[in-house]
Coordinates of C-alpha atoms in Angstrom, one line a residue:
Chain A
M1 CA 18.2 4.4 12.7
G2 CA 20.0 1.1 11.1
A3 CA 23.6 0.6 10.3
R4 CA 22.3 1.6 6.4
A5 CA 21.2 5.2 8.0
D6 CA 25.0 5.9 9.3
K7 CA 26.1 5.8 5.4
L8 CA 24.0 8.6 4.6
N9 CA 24.4 12.0 4.7
H10 CA 21.5 13.5 7.4
V11 CA 20.4 17.1 7.6
R12 CA 17.9 19.2 10.0
L13 CA 15.7 21.5 8.0
Q14 CA 13.7 24.5 9.8
T15 CA 10.4 25.9 8.3
P16 CA 10.3 27.4 6.8
V17 CA 13.1 26.4 4.5
S18 CA 15.9 29.1 3.5
D19 CA 16.9 29.7 -0.1
E20 CA 20.1 29.3 1.6
D21 CA 19.6 25.2 3.1
L22 CA 18.0 24.4 0.5
A23 CA 21.0 24.8 -2.0
K24 CA 22.7 23.0 0.3
L25 CA 20.3 19.9 -0.1
E26 CA 22.0 16.9 -1.7
I27 CA 20.3 14.5 -3.6
G28 CA 20.3 11.2 -1.4
S29 CA 20.3 13.0 2.3
V30 CA 18.4 11.7 5.0
A31 CA 16.4 14.9 6.1
F32 CA 14.1 16.0 9.9
L33 CA 12.2 18.7 9.8
D34 CA 10.8 20.8 12.1
G35 CA 8.2 23.9 11.9
V36 CA 5.3 23.6 10.6
I37 CA 4.1 21.7 7.6
Y38 CA 0.0 21.4 5.6
T39 CA -1.3 18.8 3.6
A40 CA -3.0 19.3 0.3
R41 CA -4.4 17.2 -2.2
E42 CA -6.9 17.0 -5.2
G43 CA -9.7 18.9 -3.1
V44 CA -7.2 21.6 -1.8
Y45 CA -6.0 22.3 -5.4
E46 CA -9.6 21.9 -7.0
K47 CA -10.8 24.4 -4.2
I48 CA -8.0 27.1 -3.5
L49 CA -7.3 26.8 -7.8
N50 CA -9.3 26.3 -9.8
K51 CA -12.4 27.4 -7.8
G52 CA -11.0 30.4 -6.5
E53 CA -11.8 30.5 -2.3
T54 CA -9.6 31.9 -0.4
P55 CA -7.6 30.0 1.7
A56 CA -8.2 31.0 6.0
V57 CA -4.2 31.1 5.8
D58 CA -1.7 33.4 4.8
F59 CA 0.8 30.9 3.5
A60 CA 3.7 33.1 2.9
K61 CA 4.0 33.6 6.6
L62 CA 3.3 30.0 7.7
T63 CA 5.4 28.3 5.7
N64 CA 6.6 26.5 2.4
V65 CA 6.0 23.0 3.6
N66 CA 3.5 21.2 0.8
F67 CA 3.1 17.6 2.2
H68 CA 1.0 15.6 -0.4
C69 CA -0.9 13.3 2.5
A70 CA -4.0 12.8 4.5
P71 CA -3.7 11.3 7.9
A72 CA -5.2 8.9 9.9
A73 CA -6.8 11.1 12.5
A74 CA -10.4 11.0 14.0
Q75 CA -11.9 14.5 15.4
N76 CA -12.8 14.0 19.8
D77 CA -16.1 14.9 21.1
D78 CA -14.4 18.0 22.5
G79 CA -13.4 19.3 19.0
S80 CA -9.4 17.9 19.5
F81 CA -7.9 16.0 16.6
T82 CA -6.2 13.1 17.7
V83 CA -3.5 12.1 14.7
G84 CA -2.1 8.2 14.4
A85 CA 0.1 7.8 11.7
V86 CA 0.3 9.8 8.4
T87 CA 1.9 9.0 5.3
A88 CA 2.7 10.1 2.0
T89 CA -0.1 10.0 -1.5
A90 CA 1.9 9.6 -5.1
S91 CA 2.4 13.2 -5.7
F92 CA 2.8 12.4 -9.7
R93 CA -0.9 13.3 -9.9
F94 CA -0.7 16.3 -8.8
A95 CA 1.7 18.0 -10.9
K96 CA -0.3 20.1 -12.6
Y97 CA -1.6 22.1 -10.2
L98 CA 2.0 23.1 -9.2
K99 CA 2.5 26.0 -11.5
R100 CA 0.1 27.8 -10.1
W101 CA 1.4 26.3 -6.3
F102 CA 4.5 27.7 -6.2
A103 CA 3.7 31.3 -7.5
E104 CA 0.3 31.7 -5.1
T105 CA 1.6 30.6 -1.9
G106 CA 5.4 30.4 -1.9
A107 CA 5.9 26.3 -1.2
K108 CA 9.6 25.6 -1.8
V109 CA 9.7 22.5 -0.4
I110 CA 7.0 19.4 -1.5
I111 CA 7.6 16.6 0.9
G112 CA 5.0 13.4 -1.3
K113 CA 5.5 10.1 -2.5
G114 CA 7.7 8.9 -5.3
G115 CA 8.9 12.4 -6.7
M116 CA 8.1 14.5 -9.9
S117 CA 9.4 13.0 -14.0
Q118 CA 12.2 15.6 -15.0
A119 CA 10.5 17.3 -17.1
H120 CA 8.8 18.3 -14.6
Y121 CA 11.7 19.1 -11.8
N122 CA 13.1 21.1 -14.9
E123 CA 9.6 23.0 -15.7
L124 CA 8.0 23.6 -12.3
F125 CA 10.7 22.9 -9.7
V126 CA 13.8 24.5 -11.0
P127 CA 12.3 27.9 -12.2
V128 CA 11.4 28.6 -8.6
G129 CA 14.5 27.4 -6.5
A130 CA 12.1 24.1 -5.1
V131 CA 13.2 20.7 -4.1
Y132 CA 11.2 17.4 -3.5
L133 CA 11.2 15.3 -0.1
T134 CA 10.3 11.8 -0.6
T135 CA 9.0 9.7 2.4
V136 CA 10.6 6.4 3.4
G137 CA 9.0 3.4 2.8
Y138 CA 6.7 3.9 1.8
G139 CA 5.0 3.2 4.7
T140 CA 6.5 5.1 7.7
G141 CA 3.4 6.3 9.4
A142 CA 4.2 5.3 13.0
L143 CA 7.5 7.5 12.5
L144 CA 5.9 10.7 10.6
G145 CA 2.9 10.3 13.3
R146 CA 5.4 10.5 16.5
G147 CA 6.9 13.7 14.6
I148 CA 3.6 15.8 15.0
K149 CA 3.5 17.5 17.5
S150 CA 0.3 18.9 17.4
V151 CA -2.5 20.0 14.8
E152 CA -2.8 23.6 14.5
A153 CA -5.6 24.1 12.2
V154 CA -7.9 22.1 9.9
N155 CA -9.3 23.9 7.2
W156 CA -12.7 22.2 5.1
L157 CA -13.4 19.5 7.5
D158 CA -16.8 19.2 6.3
E159 CA -16.6 19.6 2.8
L160 CA -13.5 17.5 2.5
G161 CA -13.7 15.1 4.9
I162 CA -10.7 13.9 6.8
A163 CA -8.8 12.5 3.8
Q164 CA -8.8 15.8 1.4
A165 CA -9.4 18.2 4.4
M166 CA -6.2 20.7 4.4
W167 CA -4.2 19.9 7.7
I168 CA -2.1 22.7 10.0
L169 CA 1.1 20.7 11.6
K170 CA 3.2 21.6 14.3
V171 CA 6.1 18.9 13.4
E172 CA 9.8 18.4 15.3
N173 CA 12.2 15.7 14.0
F174 CA 9.5 15.0 11.2
G175 CA 11.0 11.9 9.1
P176 CA 13.3 9.9 8.2
L177 CA 13.0 11.9 4.2
L178 CA 15.2 11.7 1.1
V179 CA 16.1 14.4 -0.8
E180 CA 14.8 13.0 -4.2
S181 CA 15.7 16.8 -6.1
D182 CA 17.6 19.6 -5.2
I183 CA 17.7 23.3 -6.7
R184 CA 19.7 22.2 -9.8
G185 CA 16.4 19.9 -10.7
Q186 CA 18.7 16.6 -9.7
S187 CA 16.8 13.6 -9.1
L188 CA 17.7 10.2 -7.0
F189 CA 14.7 8.7 -8.5
E190 CA 15.8 9.0 -11.9
R191 CA 19.6 8.6 -11.4
N192 CA 18.2 5.3 -10.1
N193 CA 16.1 4.8 -13.4
A194 CA 18.7 5.3 -16.0
E195 CA 20.9 3.0 -14.0
L196 CA 17.6 0.2 -14.3
A197 CA 16.8 0.8 -18.0
A198 CA 20.5 -0.8 -18.7
R199 CA 19.2 -4.2 -17.3
V200 CA 15.8 -4.2 -18.7
E201 CA 16.6 -5.4 -22.2
G202 CA 18.4 -8.7 -20.4
L203 CA 15.7 -9.7 -18.2
Y204 CA 13.4 -10.0 -21.4
E205 CA 15.3 -12.0 -23.8
G206 CA 14.5 -14.9 -24.5
L207 CA 10.8 -14.7 -23.4
K208 CA 8.8 -14.9 -26.2
P209 CA 5.8 -12.2 -26.4
P210 CA 2.2 -13.6 -26.4
A211 CA 0.3 -14.1 -29.1
L212 CA -2.3 -11.1 -28.6
S213 CA -0.8 -7.6 -28.1
R214 CA -2.5 -4.9 -25.9
Y215 CA -3.5 -1.1 -26.5
G216 CA -1.2 0.6 -24.7
E217 CA 0.7 4.3 -24.7
T218 CA 4.4 2.6 -24.3
R219 CA 6.2 -0.8 -24.7
D220 CA 9.8 0.3 -23.8
K221 CA 10.4 -0.1 -20.3
T222 CA 12.5 2.0 -20.1
E223 CA 9.9 4.6 -20.1
E224 CA 8.6 6.3 -17.1
L225 CA 4.9 6.2 -16.6
I226 CA 4.0 8.8 -14.5
Chain B
M1 CA -24.2 -20.3 18.6
I2 CA -21.3 -17.7 17.9
K3 CA -22.9 -14.3 19.4
A4 CA -23.0 -11.4 17.5
D5 CA -21.7 -9.8 20.1
T6 CA -18.6 -11.6 20.5
I7 CA -18.4 -11.2 16.4
E8 CA -18.6 -7.2 16.8
Q9 CA -15.9 -7.9 19.5
A10 CA -13.3 -9.5 17.5
A11 CA -13.9 -7.8 14.5
S12 CA -13.0 -4.5 16.6
R13 CA -9.5 -6.2 17.7
I14 CA -8.4 -7.5 14.4
M15 CA -9.4 -4.3 12.3
A16 CA -6.5 -2.7 15.2
N17 CA -4.5 -5.8 14.5
A18 CA -3.8 -5.7 10.7
A19 CA -3.2 -1.8 10.9
I20 CA -0.7 -1.9 13.9
D21 CA 0.9 -4.5 14.1
I22 CA 3.4 -6.1 11.1
P23 CA 2.8 -9.9 10.5
D24 CA 5.5 -11.7 12.0
D25 CA 6.2 -13.8 9.0
Y26 CA 6.5 -10.3 6.5
E27 CA 8.8 -9.3 8.8
S28 CA 11.3 -12.3 8.9
G29 CA 11.3 -11.7 5.2
I30 CA 12.0 -8.2 5.4
R31 CA 14.8 -8.5 8.1
A32 CA 16.3 -11.1 5.9
M33 CA 16.3 -9.0 2.9
I34 CA 18.6 -6.8 4.7
D35 CA 21.0 -9.0 4.9
T36 CA 21.4 -9.9 1.2
E37 CA 20.7 -6.6 0.2
K38 CA 23.5 -4.7 -1.5
G39 CA 21.8 -1.3 -2.1
D40 CA 22.8 1.1 0.7
L41 CA 19.3 2.8 0.1
S42 CA 17.6 0.1 -0.3
A43 CA 18.6 -1.3 2.7
F44 CA 18.4 2.2 4.6
V45 CA 14.7 1.9 3.6
L46 CA 13.6 -1.7 4.4
E47 CA 15.8 -0.4 8.5
A48 CA 14.2 2.3 8.3
M49 CA 10.3 0.1 7.8
L50 CA 11.8 -2.1 11.3
E51 CA 11.8 1.1 13.0
N52 CA 8.6 2.3 11.9
W53 CA 6.8 -1.4 12.7
Q54 CA 8.4 -0.8 16.0
A55 CA 7.0 2.6 16.8
A56 CA 3.7 1.5 15.8
R57 CA 3.6 -1.9 18.6
E58 CA 4.9 0.6 20.8
D59 CA 2.4 3.0 20.2
R60 CA -0.3 1.4 19.4
R61 CA -0.4 3.4 16.5
P62 CA -1.3 2.7 12.6
M63 CA 2.2 1.7 11.2
C64 CA 0.5 3.3 7.3
A65 CA -1.4 6.4 7.6
D66 CA -3.2 5.0 4.2
S67 CA -5.7 2.6 5.7
G68 CA -6.4 1.0 1.8
L69 CA -10.1 -0.3 1.5
P70 CA -10.5 -2.5 5.0
R71 CA -12.2 -5.4 4.0
Y72 CA -13.3 -9.2 5.2
Y73 CA -12.3 -12.7 4.5
V74 CA -15.1 -14.9 6.7
K75 CA -15.2 -18.5 6.8
T76 CA -17.7 -20.5 8.2
G77 CA -17.3 -23.9 9.6
N78 CA -20.3 -26.1 8.4
E79 CA -22.1 -26.6 11.3
A80 CA -21.2 -23.2 13.4
R81 CA -24.7 -20.9 13.4
I82 CA -24.6 -17.7 14.8
E83 CA -26.9 -15.6 16.2
G84 CA -29.1 -13.6 14.0
G85 CA -27.5 -15.3 10.9
F86 CA -25.4 -14.0 8.6
V87 CA -27.2 -10.1 8.0
A88 CA -26.2 -9.9 11.7
L89 CA -22.8 -10.7 11.2
E90 CA -22.5 -8.2 8.5
Y91 CA -24.2 -5.7 10.3
R92 CA -21.4 -6.3 13.2
L93 CA -18.7 -6.0 10.6
R94 CA -20.1 -3.0 9.4
K95 CA -20.4 -1.3 12.6
A96 CA -17.0 -2.8 13.9
T97 CA -15.1 -0.7 10.5
A98 CA -16.4 2.6 11.5
Q99 CA -15.8 2.2 15.7
A100 CA -12.7 1.1 14.4
T101 CA -12.0 3.7 11.7
H102 CA -12.8 6.7 14.8
D103 CA -10.5 4.8 17.7
I104 CA -7.8 3.4 16.3
P105 CA -7.9 6.0 14.2
L106 CA -7.6 5.1 10.7
R107 CA -8.2 7.5 7.1
P108 CA -11.7 7.4 6.2
N109 CA -10.3 6.3 2.8
R110 CA -13.5 5.3 1.0
V111 CA -15.9 7.7 -1.1
H112 CA -18.3 7.6 -3.5
P113 CA -16.6 6.9 -7.3
L114 CA -18.3 9.9 -9.3
T115 CA -19.6 11.9 -5.9
R116 CA -15.9 11.7 -3.7
Q117 CA -18.6 11.5 -0.7
D118 CA -17.4 10.2 2.3
N119 CA -19.0 8.7 5.1
N120 CA -15.5 9.3 7.3
N121 CA -16.2 5.6 8.5
N122 CA -14.4 3.5 5.9
V123 CA -18.3 2.3 5.1
G124 CA -20.4 2.8 1.9
M125 CA -22.3 1.1 -0.9
N126 CA -20.1 -2.4 -1.4
A127 CA -17.8 -1.3 1.4
P128 CA -16.3 -3.0 3.6
E129 CA -16.2 -5.7 0.5
I130 CA -17.1 -9.6 2.7
E131 CA -15.9 -12.5 1.2
Y132 CA -17.2 -16.5 2.5
S133 CA -15.7 -19.7 2.2
F134 CA -17.1 -23.0 4.0
E135 CA -15.4 -25.5 5.9
P136 CA -15.9 -29.3 6.3
D137 CA -17.0 -30.5 10.3
A138 CA -16.4 -27.3 11.9
D139 CA -18.2 -25.1 14.3
W140 CA -15.6 -21.6 14.3
I141 CA -15.7 -19.1 11.9
D142 CA -12.5 -17.5 10.7
I143 CA -13.1 -13.7 10.3
T144 CA -10.2 -11.9 8.2
S145 CA -9.3 -7.9 7.8
V146 CA -6.8 -6.8 5.3
H147 CA -6.4 -3.4 4.9
K148 CA -4.7 -3.1 1.2
G149 CA -3.9 -0.2 -0.6
G150 CA -5.9 0.7 -3.3
L151 CA -3.6 2.4 -6.0
F152 CA -1.1 0.8 -7.5
G153 CA 0.7 -2.8 -8.2
S154 CA -2.5 -4.7 -9.5
D155 CA -3.0 -5.8 -13.3
Y156 CA -4.6 -8.6 -15.3
R157 CA -4.2 -9.4 -18.5
M158 CA -5.7 -12.4 -20.6
L159 CA -2.5 -14.6 -21.9
F160 CA -3.2 -18.0 -23.9
P161 CA -1.6 -21.4 -23.1
G162 CA 0.5 -20.8 -26.4
D163 CA 2.4 -17.6 -24.6
G164 CA 3.0 -21.1 -22.0
I165 CA 5.9 -20.3 -19.4
D166 CA 7.5 -17.0 -21.2
G167 CA 4.4 -15.0 -21.3
I168 CA 3.9 -15.7 -17.0
K169 CA 7.9 -14.3 -17.1
R170 CA 6.8 -11.0 -19.1
F171 CA 3.6 -10.1 -17.6
F172 CA 5.3 -10.8 -14.3
L173 CA 8.0 -8.2 -15.5
D174 CA 5.6 -6.1 -17.0
V175 CA 4.0 -5.2 -13.9
L176 CA 7.1 -5.4 -11.6
F177 CA 8.5 -2.1 -14.0
A178 CA 5.4 -0.8 -14.7
F179 CA 4.5 -0.5 -10.5
G180 CA 8.0 -1.0 -9.0
K181 CA 9.7 2.0 -10.5
R182 CA 9.9 4.8 -7.9
G183 CA 8.7 2.4 -5.5
L184 CA 4.6 3.2 -6.2
A185 CA 4.0 -1.3 -5.1
C186 CA 5.4 0.1 -1.7
Q187 CA 7.6 -3.2 -2.1
P188 CA 8.9 -5.5 -1.2
A189 CA 6.1 -6.9 -2.0
I190 CA 3.8 -11.0 -1.4
V191 CA 3.6 -10.6 -4.9
G192 CA -0.2 -13.0 -5.4
V193 CA -0.8 -14.2 -9.1
G194 CA -3.6 -15.4 -10.3
L195 CA -3.4 -18.4 -12.9
G196 CA -6.8 -19.3 -14.8
G197 CA -10.4 -19.3 -13.5
S198 CA -12.7 -17.0 -15.1
K199 CA -11.7 -13.6 -15.6
D200 CA -13.2 -12.4 -12.5
T201 CA -11.8 -15.3 -10.5
C202 CA -8.9 -15.0 -11.6
M203 CA -8.0 -11.2 -10.0
V204 CA -9.5 -12.6 -7.3
L205 CA -7.6 -15.7 -6.4
G206 CA -4.5 -13.6 -7.1
K207 CA -5.3 -10.6 -4.5
Q208 CA -6.4 -13.7 -2.3
A209 CA -2.7 -15.9 -2.7
A210 CA -1.0 -12.0 -1.9
C211 CA -3.1 -11.1 1.1
L212 CA -4.5 -14.6 2.6
R213 CA -0.9 -16.6 2.4
T214 CA 2.3 -16.0 4.1
V215 CA 6.0 -15.6 3.5
G216 CA 7.2 -18.6 2.8
S217 CA 4.2 -20.6 2.6
R218 CA 4.2 -23.0 -0.8
H219 CA 1.1 -24.3 -3.1
P220 CA 0.5 -27.6 -2.6
Q221 CA 1.0 -28.8 -6.3
P222 CA 5.2 -28.7 -7.0
E223 CA 4.1 -27.3 -10.6
V224 CA 2.9 -24.4 -9.3
A225 CA 5.1 -23.9 -6.0
K226 CA 8.4 -23.9 -8.8
L227 CA 6.9 -21.5 -10.4
E228 CA 6.1 -19.6 -7.0
G229 CA 10.5 -20.2 -6.9
E230 CA 11.3 -19.0 -10.3
L231 CA 8.7 -15.9 -10.7
K232 CA 10.7 -14.8 -7.0
E233 CA 14.4 -15.0 -8.1
L234 CA 13.4 -13.5 -11.9
G235 CA 11.4 -9.9 -9.7
N236 CA 14.6 -9.9 -7.5
K237 CA 17.0 -9.7 -9.8
T238 CA 14.9 -6.7 -11.9
G239 CA 17.6 -3.9 -10.2
L240 CA 14.6 -2.5 -8.3
G241 CA 15.2 -2.5 -4.7
A242 CA 12.7 -1.0 -2.3
M243 CA 11.6 2.6 -3.5
G244 CA 12.6 1.3 -7.0
F245 CA 15.6 2.2 -5.8
N246 CA 18.6 -0.4 -7.6
G247 CA 18.7 -3.5 -5.3
T248 CA 17.8 -6.5 -4.7
S249 CA 14.5 -6.8 -2.8
T250 CA 11.2 -6.6 -4.2
V251 CA 9.6 -10.1 -3.9
V252 CA 9.8 -11.1 -0.2
G253 CA 7.6 -13.6 -1.2
C254 CA 5.8 -15.2 -4.5
N255 CA 1.9 -17.2 -4.0
I256 CA 0.1 -18.4 -6.8
E257 CA -3.6 -20.1 -6.9
V258 CA -4.7 -21.3 -9.7
G259 CA -8.5 -21.9 -10.7
Y260 CA -9.7 -24.5 -13.8
T261 CA -9.5 -22.4 -16.8
H262 CA -11.2 -22.0 -20.6
T263 CA -9.5 -24.1 -22.5
G264 CA -8.2 -21.5 -24.9
G265 CA -6.8 -19.2 -22.2
M266 CA -4.7 -18.3 -19.4
P267 CA -5.8 -15.3 -17.4
M268 CA -3.2 -13.8 -15.5
S269 CA -3.6 -11.6 -12.7
V270 CA -0.7 -9.5 -10.4
H271 CA -1.3 -7.6 -6.8
C272 CA 1.5 -6.4 -5.0
F273 CA 0.8 -6.7 -1.3
C274 CA 3.0 -4.0 0.5
L275 CA 5.2 -3.2 3.7
S276 CA 2.8 -2.3 5.5
S277 CA 0.9 -5.9 4.6
R278 CA -2.3 -5.9 6.9
R279 CA -3.8 -8.7 7.8
A280 CA -5.0 -10.4 11.3
T281 CA -7.5 -13.7 11.9
A282 CA -9.7 -14.3 14.9
R283 CA -11.4 -18.0 15.4
I284 CA -14.3 -17.2 17.1
H285 CA -15.2 -20.8 18.8
A286 CA -18.5 -22.4 19.1
N287 CA -17.9 -21.7 23.4
G288 CA -17.5 -17.9 22.4
S289 CA -13.9 -18.1 22.9
V290 CA -11.2 -16.3 20.4
D291 CA -8.1 -17.3 19.2
Y292 CA -5.8 -14.3 17.4
R293 CA -3.2 -15.4 14.6
T294 CA -2.4 -13.5 11.7
D295 CA -1.9 -16.2 9.3
P296 CA -5.5 -16.5 7.8
Q297 CA -5.2 -20.4 6.3
W298 CA -7.7 -19.6 3.8
F299 CA -6.2 -21.8 1.3
T300 CA -7.1 -25.0 2.7
P301 CA -7.0 -28.2 1.5
Y302 CA -11.1 -28.4 0.7
M303 CA -11.0 -24.6 -0.9
R304 CA -8.7 -26.1 -3.7
R305 CA -10.3 -29.5 -3.9
G306 CA -10.4 -30.5 -7.2
S307 CA -12.9 -33.4 -7.0
V308 CA -16.6 -33.3 -7.6
G309 CA -17.7 -34.0 -4.1
W310 CA -15.1 -34.1 -0.5
D311 CA -13.2 -36.9 0.8
G312 CA -10.3 -35.2 2.7
D313 CA -7.3 -35.1 1.6
A314 CA -7.4 -37.8 -1.6
A315 CA -9.6 -35.0 -3.0
L316 CA -7.0 -32.1 -3.9
S317 CA -5.8 -31.5 -7.3
G318 CA -8.5 -33.3 -9.0
A319 CA -6.3 -36.3 -9.2
A320 CA -8.9 -37.8 -7.5
E321 CA -11.3 -38.2 -10.0

């Protein structure tokens, strides 16, 4: 890693990540994972939570790490899989599924893109002691792809397609990831946005508003849109 | 006569090049940003990206797993002849897309918008898009593959002449704040701005400015080039760095393209080409040889002509009328 990485704290986590390890995580630390993770996005949540389908895996035994992702992968003629790159997709869209997902699967670590809002951390993450690790970039697909050692299983491949299927992946030194939220719900992005808010007014100062306004949900540029 | 087989082979290769190899101009731009970035987290992110591009090159694996929406831009010399014509060309580009999706592999992102049905090959109704332009006195064709992310970082607004540069700057800031927080736009981006044209042209020009011009390129009209510089500086003063962390790395380059527009309007679009700015071009010559590069050279003087006819460089900017 580069010179700036050396200024940051580094941690290595084994899955399932223990409550003790989760409690020690500090926002802004660089994390790498070893063990097993699974992917889940719209298709998987709809199936398990809203259509009542039973997953072919026992989450409690498998892992407590949920990756908001779809890999760049292909199935080979012999049925095996080639996984090239993996990157996360924006997580805020999945907040509506998370309360039940945490309760039903015991997930404690969410890996994704962009984090969640403070309200979601307070309502969903803190009560179950879960944390959010964000991927870096975004788009460190090749580095994360190197961390995938094998595809353990793929669920609902035919029905959901490669991008939406549930991939169960064995990983080693999987990263870099950044600790975005801790078990107390402190958030790197939220802290950062608060600092950013102080600058906004000055940037717009002196620029006259356009003649025609637009309907919108907010005019306050310091407000979050997610 | 350019053979259809040659087109397919070249298209497959630029699909892979675009997915795997970050263009030199973009990487150089990011290296320069790291040197001046004071935010440690933002700089850490950029360093991680350098490492990622290196890993992609070494392993020949895609730099990013979100393959975006792979598409093509075809510039055809006026004298070029294609075996089987344009129907054959389009078939070969679609075939190369499906094959490359499996072979590289790329993520099959393209689904039906309502049924969400996925052909698992990035091909479907109206996909991949193929856009065309022409070049006088040439017998080659240029094919450019662009894989741009599809969810965040673009917007359109109808402004009016009285809104002036203030209106342009405000909307530019609006888009950066809307999509730059938490790094949803995957910045630092090549920010393309479309100014003028009709609404659809405005979107097309802005997207092409982001995806088909290099970092450091300048529009030939001084007024436009000056605004490019001002918007870049403004974007890097927002406090948004990589991933939205505090810093100065948001706009690695700002490219503006203009189209003559309605006298009462000043439509504007903004587009962010991301930390995996994926573009690669093949020039297929009439003799069958192929050259590969990362600068699409899309906006030629002919493309930007303002005059009725075409008389070489003299026609640029419309002043020749």
